[in-house]
């Protein structure tokens, strides 16, 4: 598609280039260093959303990307705007979420001089090199097209993550060159030789499949699991691919019960999972599950090189699954459903009564609001769900409690999800501590009229941290920040409000009632408050 436009500034041309690449929403907080980026935004048709903090800008872009399948785009100012967004970029990198952060940077002649200009950093590009997959500096108008192409390239080839473009203040207002034709998307992946892997799968008697976030869009995974009669263990970001299937094991591979299932296999097929410790060694015992005859399939060569395997295959998981189905015959019964059921039952017992109670709340929410997306922060029921919970849809369960592990994620990310998918119920699940990181972002949901249900799990503190400190025989300090009065908070934000105990039927009754109304609402769930054992 040609988008030749004349007499635009570089800032205007950048917006035109974003629109040509399918961008419909931009999350940003304008400032004196991005005014020229906004010159063409109002007439572009791109919808601008104004969060209350640049970390919220990044987290909203993250949630939007996960729900829409398109990159989330953020506009931030030079210096503090960008550094505020770094946390969100790091979370997106850990979870392979495609977001593009566009920022200003001080005028070219001043860079690296330390003259003390407003928002000056010693080396902004160097900072971005540590967190972005690619960071493009647009030194002249002629470099804009290539910068856009390079920024969007990782979104269609290889492992996605955050990218960055910076435009100097003395370049934004210059006259742009004509926009070039938008680069085409990546070609379909070329499959490497799969003979050794498929032979190994054919010869195996008891296969177990590990499905990570890179496998969640392998739509034929259920068929492959049935063909191999293989239980499918799902990491946090892989949940939902096997909902309500007898071969599904929606439980953490850090649990002993799931480790036993994996250890007893004679061939483990790992699809789109980095085998990271927050999924496979969350208790930090320093030992991964034994993975006999491991076959790794991942789109990222660097990931493959980080963990050894019997066979490593660099390709897209969906392409591998489709090819395997063409060449693998149905096997004789391998007791897959029975092995999966044994693992599920043992894992359910292993997580203990407190976590089982919290998972029961999650299950009740799922059943009361079908196809809801639950967006979580680091809070007790999220930890419980990461150990054992099965959403009824893809991308119906994700949170910041694994990977980078940033607090304050859930509220803005849920807003991004609601903007991308307004027809699905969206539930933000955050603790009273995490909520205070980004509470003001709720006003974005109010002013946009988004029906996000903000569930605040209030145990009056950082209970998970307090428990960990006690286990380490460290005197608990700093874990009881006083929460605000959430009823008054809801009143100040103009939102509907309800309060219940942490009992499944009370939570679902209240949520169901709140879901019938218009706009966002807050449900406060009062949970047991941490008390020192001393």
CSV table of C-alpha atoms in Angstrom, one decimal, residues 70-279:
chain,number,residue,atom,x,y,z
A,70,UNK,CA,-1.5,-6.0,17.4
A,71,UNK,CA,1.4,-4.0,18.9
A,72,UNK,CA,0.5,-1.5,21.6
A,73,UNK,CA,1.9,2.0,20.8
A,74,UNK,CA,3.0,4.5,23.5
A,75,UNK,CA,4.1,8.2,23.2
A,76,UNK,CA,6.3,9.5,26.0
A,77,UNK,CA,8.5,12.5,26.6
A,78,UNK,CA,12.2,12.5,26.6
A,79,UNK,CA,14.0,11.5,29.9
A,80,UNK,CA,11.6,11.0,32.8
A,81,UNK,CA,8.7,9.9,30.5
A,82,UNK,CA,10.8,7.2,29.0
A,83,UNK,CA,12.4,6.1,32.3
A,84,UNK,CA,9.0,5.9,33.8
A,85,UNK,CA,8.0,3.5,31.0
A,86,UNK,CA,11.1,1.3,31.3
A,87,UNK,CA,9.4,-1.0,33.9
A,88,UNK,CA,6.5,-1.7,31.5
A,89,UNK,CA,8.9,-2.3,28.7
A,90,UNK,CA,10.8,-4.8,30.8
A,91,UNK,CA,7.6,-6.7,31.7
A,92,UNK,CA,6.7,-6.8,28.0
A,93,UNK,CA,10.1,-8.1,27.1
A,94,UNK,CA,9.9,-10.9,29.7
A,95,UNK,CA,6.5,-11.9,28.4
A,96,UNK,CA,7.2,-11.4,24.6
A,97,UNK,CA,4.5,-8.7,24.3
A,98,UNK,CA,4.8,-6.4,21.2
A,99,UNK,CA,4.8,-2.8,22.2
A,100,UNK,CA,6.4,0.2,20.5
A,101,UNK,CA,7.5,3.2,22.6
A,102,UNK,CA,8.0,6.4,20.7
A,103,UNK,CA,9.8,9.2,22.6
A,104,UNK,CA,11.6,12.4,22.0
A,105,UNK,CA,15.2,13.0,22.7
A,106,UNK,CA,17.2,16.2,23.2
A,107,UNK,CA,18.5,18.0,20.1
A,108,UNK,CA,21.2,16.2,18.2
A,109,UNK,CA,24.1,18.7,18.9
A,110,UNK,CA,23.5,18.5,22.7
A,111,UNK,CA,23.5,14.7,23.0
A,112,UNK,CA,26.2,13.3,25.3
A,113,UNK,CA,27.4,16.8,26.2
A,114,UNK,CA,25.9,17.1,29.7
A,115,UNK,CA,24.9,20.7,29.2
A,116,UNK,CA,21.9,20.3,31.6
A,117,UNK,CA,19.0,20.6,29.1
A,118,UNK,CA,15.5,19.8,30.3
A,119,UNK,CA,14.9,16.0,30.6
A,120,UNK,CA,18.5,15.3,29.6
A,121,UNK,CA,19.9,11.8,30.0
A,122,UNK,CA,23.6,10.9,29.6
A,123,UNK,CA,22.8,8.3,27.0
A,124,UNK,CA,19.1,7.7,26.4
A,125,UNK,CA,19.8,5.3,23.5
A,126,UNK,CA,22.2,3.3,25.6
A,127,UNK,CA,19.5,2.9,28.3
A,128,UNK,CA,17.0,1.6,25.7
A,129,UNK,CA,19.6,-0.8,24.4
A,130,UNK,CA,19.3,-2.7,27.7
A,131,UNK,CA,15.5,-3.3,27.5
A,132,UNK,CA,14.2,-2.8,24.0
A,133,UNK,CA,14.7,-5.4,21.2
A,134,UNK,CA,15.6,-2.6,18.9
A,135,UNK,CA,16.0,1.2,19.5
A,136,UNK,CA,16.0,3.5,16.5
A,137,UNK,CA,17.4,7.0,16.5
A,138,UNK,CA,16.0,9.2,13.8
A,139,UNK,CA,18.8,11.7,13.1
A,140,UNK,CA,17.4,13.0,9.8
A,141,UNK,CA,14.0,13.0,8.1
A,142,UNK,CA,15.3,10.5,5.6
A,143,UNK,CA,15.7,7.9,8.4
A,144,UNK,CA,12.1,7.8,9.5
A,145,UNK,CA,10.8,5.1,7.1
A,146,UNK,CA,13.6,2.7,7.9
A,147,UNK,CA,13.2,3.3,11.7
A,148,UNK,CA,9.5,2.4,11.5
A,149,UNK,CA,10.2,-0.7,9.5
A,150,UNK,CA,12.9,-1.8,12.0
A,151,UNK,CA,10.7,-1.1,14.9
A,152,UNK,CA,7.8,-3.2,13.5
A,153,UNK,CA,9.9,-6.0,12.2
A,154,UNK,CA,10.1,-8.0,15.5
A,155,UNK,CA,6.4,-8.0,15.8
A,156,UNK,CA,6.0,-10.3,12.8
A,157,UNK,CA,9.2,-12.4,12.9
A,158,UNK,CA,10.9,-14.0,15.8
A,159,UNK,CA,10.1,-13.5,19.5
A,160,UNK,CA,8.2,-10.3,20.1
A,161,UNK,CA,8.8,-7.7,22.7
A,162,UNK,CA,9.2,-3.9,23.2
A,163,UNK,CA,10.8,-1.7,20.5
A,164,UNK,CA,11.7,2.0,20.7
A,165,UNK,CA,12.0,5.0,18.3
A,166,UNK,CA,13.4,8.3,19.5
A,167,UNK,CA,13.2,11.5,17.5
A,168,UNK,CA,15.3,14.5,18.4
A,169,UNK,CA,13.6,17.8,19.2
A,170,UNK,CA,15.4,19.5,16.3
A,171,UNK,CA,14.2,16.8,13.8
A,172,UNK,CA,10.5,16.4,14.8
A,173,UNK,CA,9.4,19.7,13.1
A,174,UNK,CA,11.5,19.3,10.0
A,175,UNK,CA,9.9,18.6,6.6
A,176,UNK,CA,9.6,14.9,6.1
A,177,UNK,CA,10.5,13.1,2.9
A,178,UNK,CA,7.7,11.2,1.1
A,179,UNK,CA,6.7,8.1,2.9
A,180,UNK,CA,7.8,4.9,1.3
A,181,UNK,CA,5.6,1.9,0.7
A,182,UNK,CA,5.1,0.1,3.9
A,183,UNK,CA,7.2,-3.0,4.2
A,184,UNK,CA,5.3,-6.3,3.9
A,185,UNK,CA,4.9,-8.7,6.9
A,186,UNK,CA,7.2,-11.6,7.4
A,187,UNK,CA,7.0,-14.6,5.1
A,188,UNK,CA,5.6,-17.8,6.6
A,189,UNK,CA,8.3,-19.7,8.6
A,190,UNK,CA,10.4,-22.2,6.7
A,191,UNK,CA,10.4,-25.5,8.5
A,192,UNK,CA,13.7,-27.1,9.3
A,193,UNK,CA,14.2,-30.8,9.0
A,194,UNK,CA,11.8,-32.4,11.5
A,195,UNK,CA,12.6,-36.1,10.8
A,196,UNK,CA,14.6,-36.7,14.0
A,197,UNK,CA,12.0,-35.1,16.2
A,198,UNK,CA,9.1,-36.8,14.6
A,199,UNK,CA,10.8,-40.2,14.8
A,200,UNK,CA,11.5,-39.7,18.4
A,201,UNK,CA,7.8,-38.8,19.0
A,202,UNK,CA,6.7,-41.9,17.0
A,203,UNK,CA,8.9,-44.2,19.1
A,204,UNK,CA,8.0,-42.7,22.5
A,205,UNK,CA,5.4,-44.5,24.6
A,206,UNK,CA,4.6,-41.8,27.1
A,207,UNK,CA,4.9,-38.2,25.7
A,208,UNK,CA,4.2,-35.1,27.8
A,209,UNK,CA,3.8,-31.7,26.1
A,210,UNK,CA,4.8,-28.4,27.7
A,211,UNK,CA,2.9,-25.5,26.3
A,212,UNK,CA,4.2,-22.0,26.9
A,213,UNK,CA,3.0,-18.6,25.7
A,214,UNK,CA,4.5,-19.3,22.3
A,215,UNK,CA,2.2,-22.2,21.7
A,216,UNK,CA,-1.1,-20.6,22.7
A,217,UNK,CA,-2.0,-19.8,19.1
A,218,UNK,CA,-1.2,-23.3,17.8
A,219,UNK,CA,-4.8,-24.0,17.2
A,220,UNK,CA,-4.2,-27.7,16.3
A,221,UNK,CA,-2.4,-28.4,19.6
A,222,UNK,CA,-5.5,-30.3,20.9
A,223,UNK,CA,-5.4,-32.5,17.9
A,224,UNK,CA,-1.7,-33.2,18.3
A,225,UNK,CA,-2.1,-34.0,22.0
A,226,UNK,CA,-4.9,-36.5,21.1
A,227,UNK,CA,-2.8,-38.0,18.4
A,228,UNK,CA,0.1,-38.6,20.8
A,229,UNK,CA,-2.3,-39.3,23.8
A,230,UNK,CA,-0.1,-36.8,25.7
A,231,UNK,CA,-0.9,-34.7,28.7
A,232,UNK,CA,-0.4,-31.0,28.1
A,233,UNK,CA,1.2,-29.0,31.0
A,234,UNK,CA,0.6,-25.3,30.5
A,235,UNK,CA,2.7,-22.5,31.8
A,236,UNK,CA,1.0,-19.3,33.1
A,237,UNK,CA,1.1,-17.7,29.6
A,238,UNK,CA,0.0,-20.9,27.9
A,239,UNK,CA,-3.2,-21.4,29.9
A,240,UNK,CA,-6.4,-21.8,28.0
A,241,UNK,CA,-5.1,-23.8,25.1
A,242,UNK,CA,-6.7,-27.1,26.4
A,243,UNK,CA,-9.7,-25.8,28.4
A,244,UNK,CA,-11.9,-28.6,29.8
A,245,UNK,CA,-9.9,-31.3,27.9
A,246,UNK,CA,-9.0,-34.6,29.6
A,247,UNK,CA,-5.4,-34.2,28.6
A,248,UNK,CA,-5.1,-30.7,30.1
A,249,UNK,CA,-2.9,-30.1,33.1
A,250,UNK,CA,-3.4,-26.4,34.0
A,251,UNK,CA,-0.9,-26.5,36.8
A,252,UNK,CA,2.6,-25.2,37.5
A,253,UNK,CA,5.5,-27.4,36.5
A,254,UNK,CA,7.1,-26.2,39.8
A,255,UNK,CA,4.7,-28.5,41.7
A,256,UNK,CA,6.0,-31.9,42.7
A,257,UNK,CA,2.9,-33.6,41.2
A,258,UNK,CA,3.5,-32.0,37.8
A,259,UNK,CA,7.3,-32.7,38.0
A,260,UNK,CA,6.5,-36.3,38.6
A,261,UNK,CA,4.3,-36.4,35.5
A,262,UNK,CA,7.1,-34.9,33.4
A,263,UNK,CA,9.8,-37.1,34.9
A,264,UNK,CA,7.9,-40.3,34.1
A,265,UNK,CA,7.6,-39.4,30.4
A,266,UNK,CA,10.0,-41.0,27.9
A,267,UNK,CA,9.8,-37.9,25.6
A,268,UNK,CA,9.0,-34.3,26.6
A,269,UNK,CA,7.9,-31.9,23.8
A,270,UNK,CA,8.4,-28.3,24.9
A,271,UNK,CA,6.5,-25.8,22.6
A,272,UNK,CA,7.1,-22.1,22.9
A,273,UNK,CA,8.3,-22.0,26.5
A,274,UNK,CA,11.5,-20.4,27.7
A,275,UNK,CA,11.7,-22.9,30.5
A,276,UNK,CA,12.1,-20.0,32.9
A,277,UNK,CA,12.4,-20.4,36.7
A,278,UNK,CA,9.2,-18.4,37.5
A,279,UNK,CA,7.3,-21.3,35.8
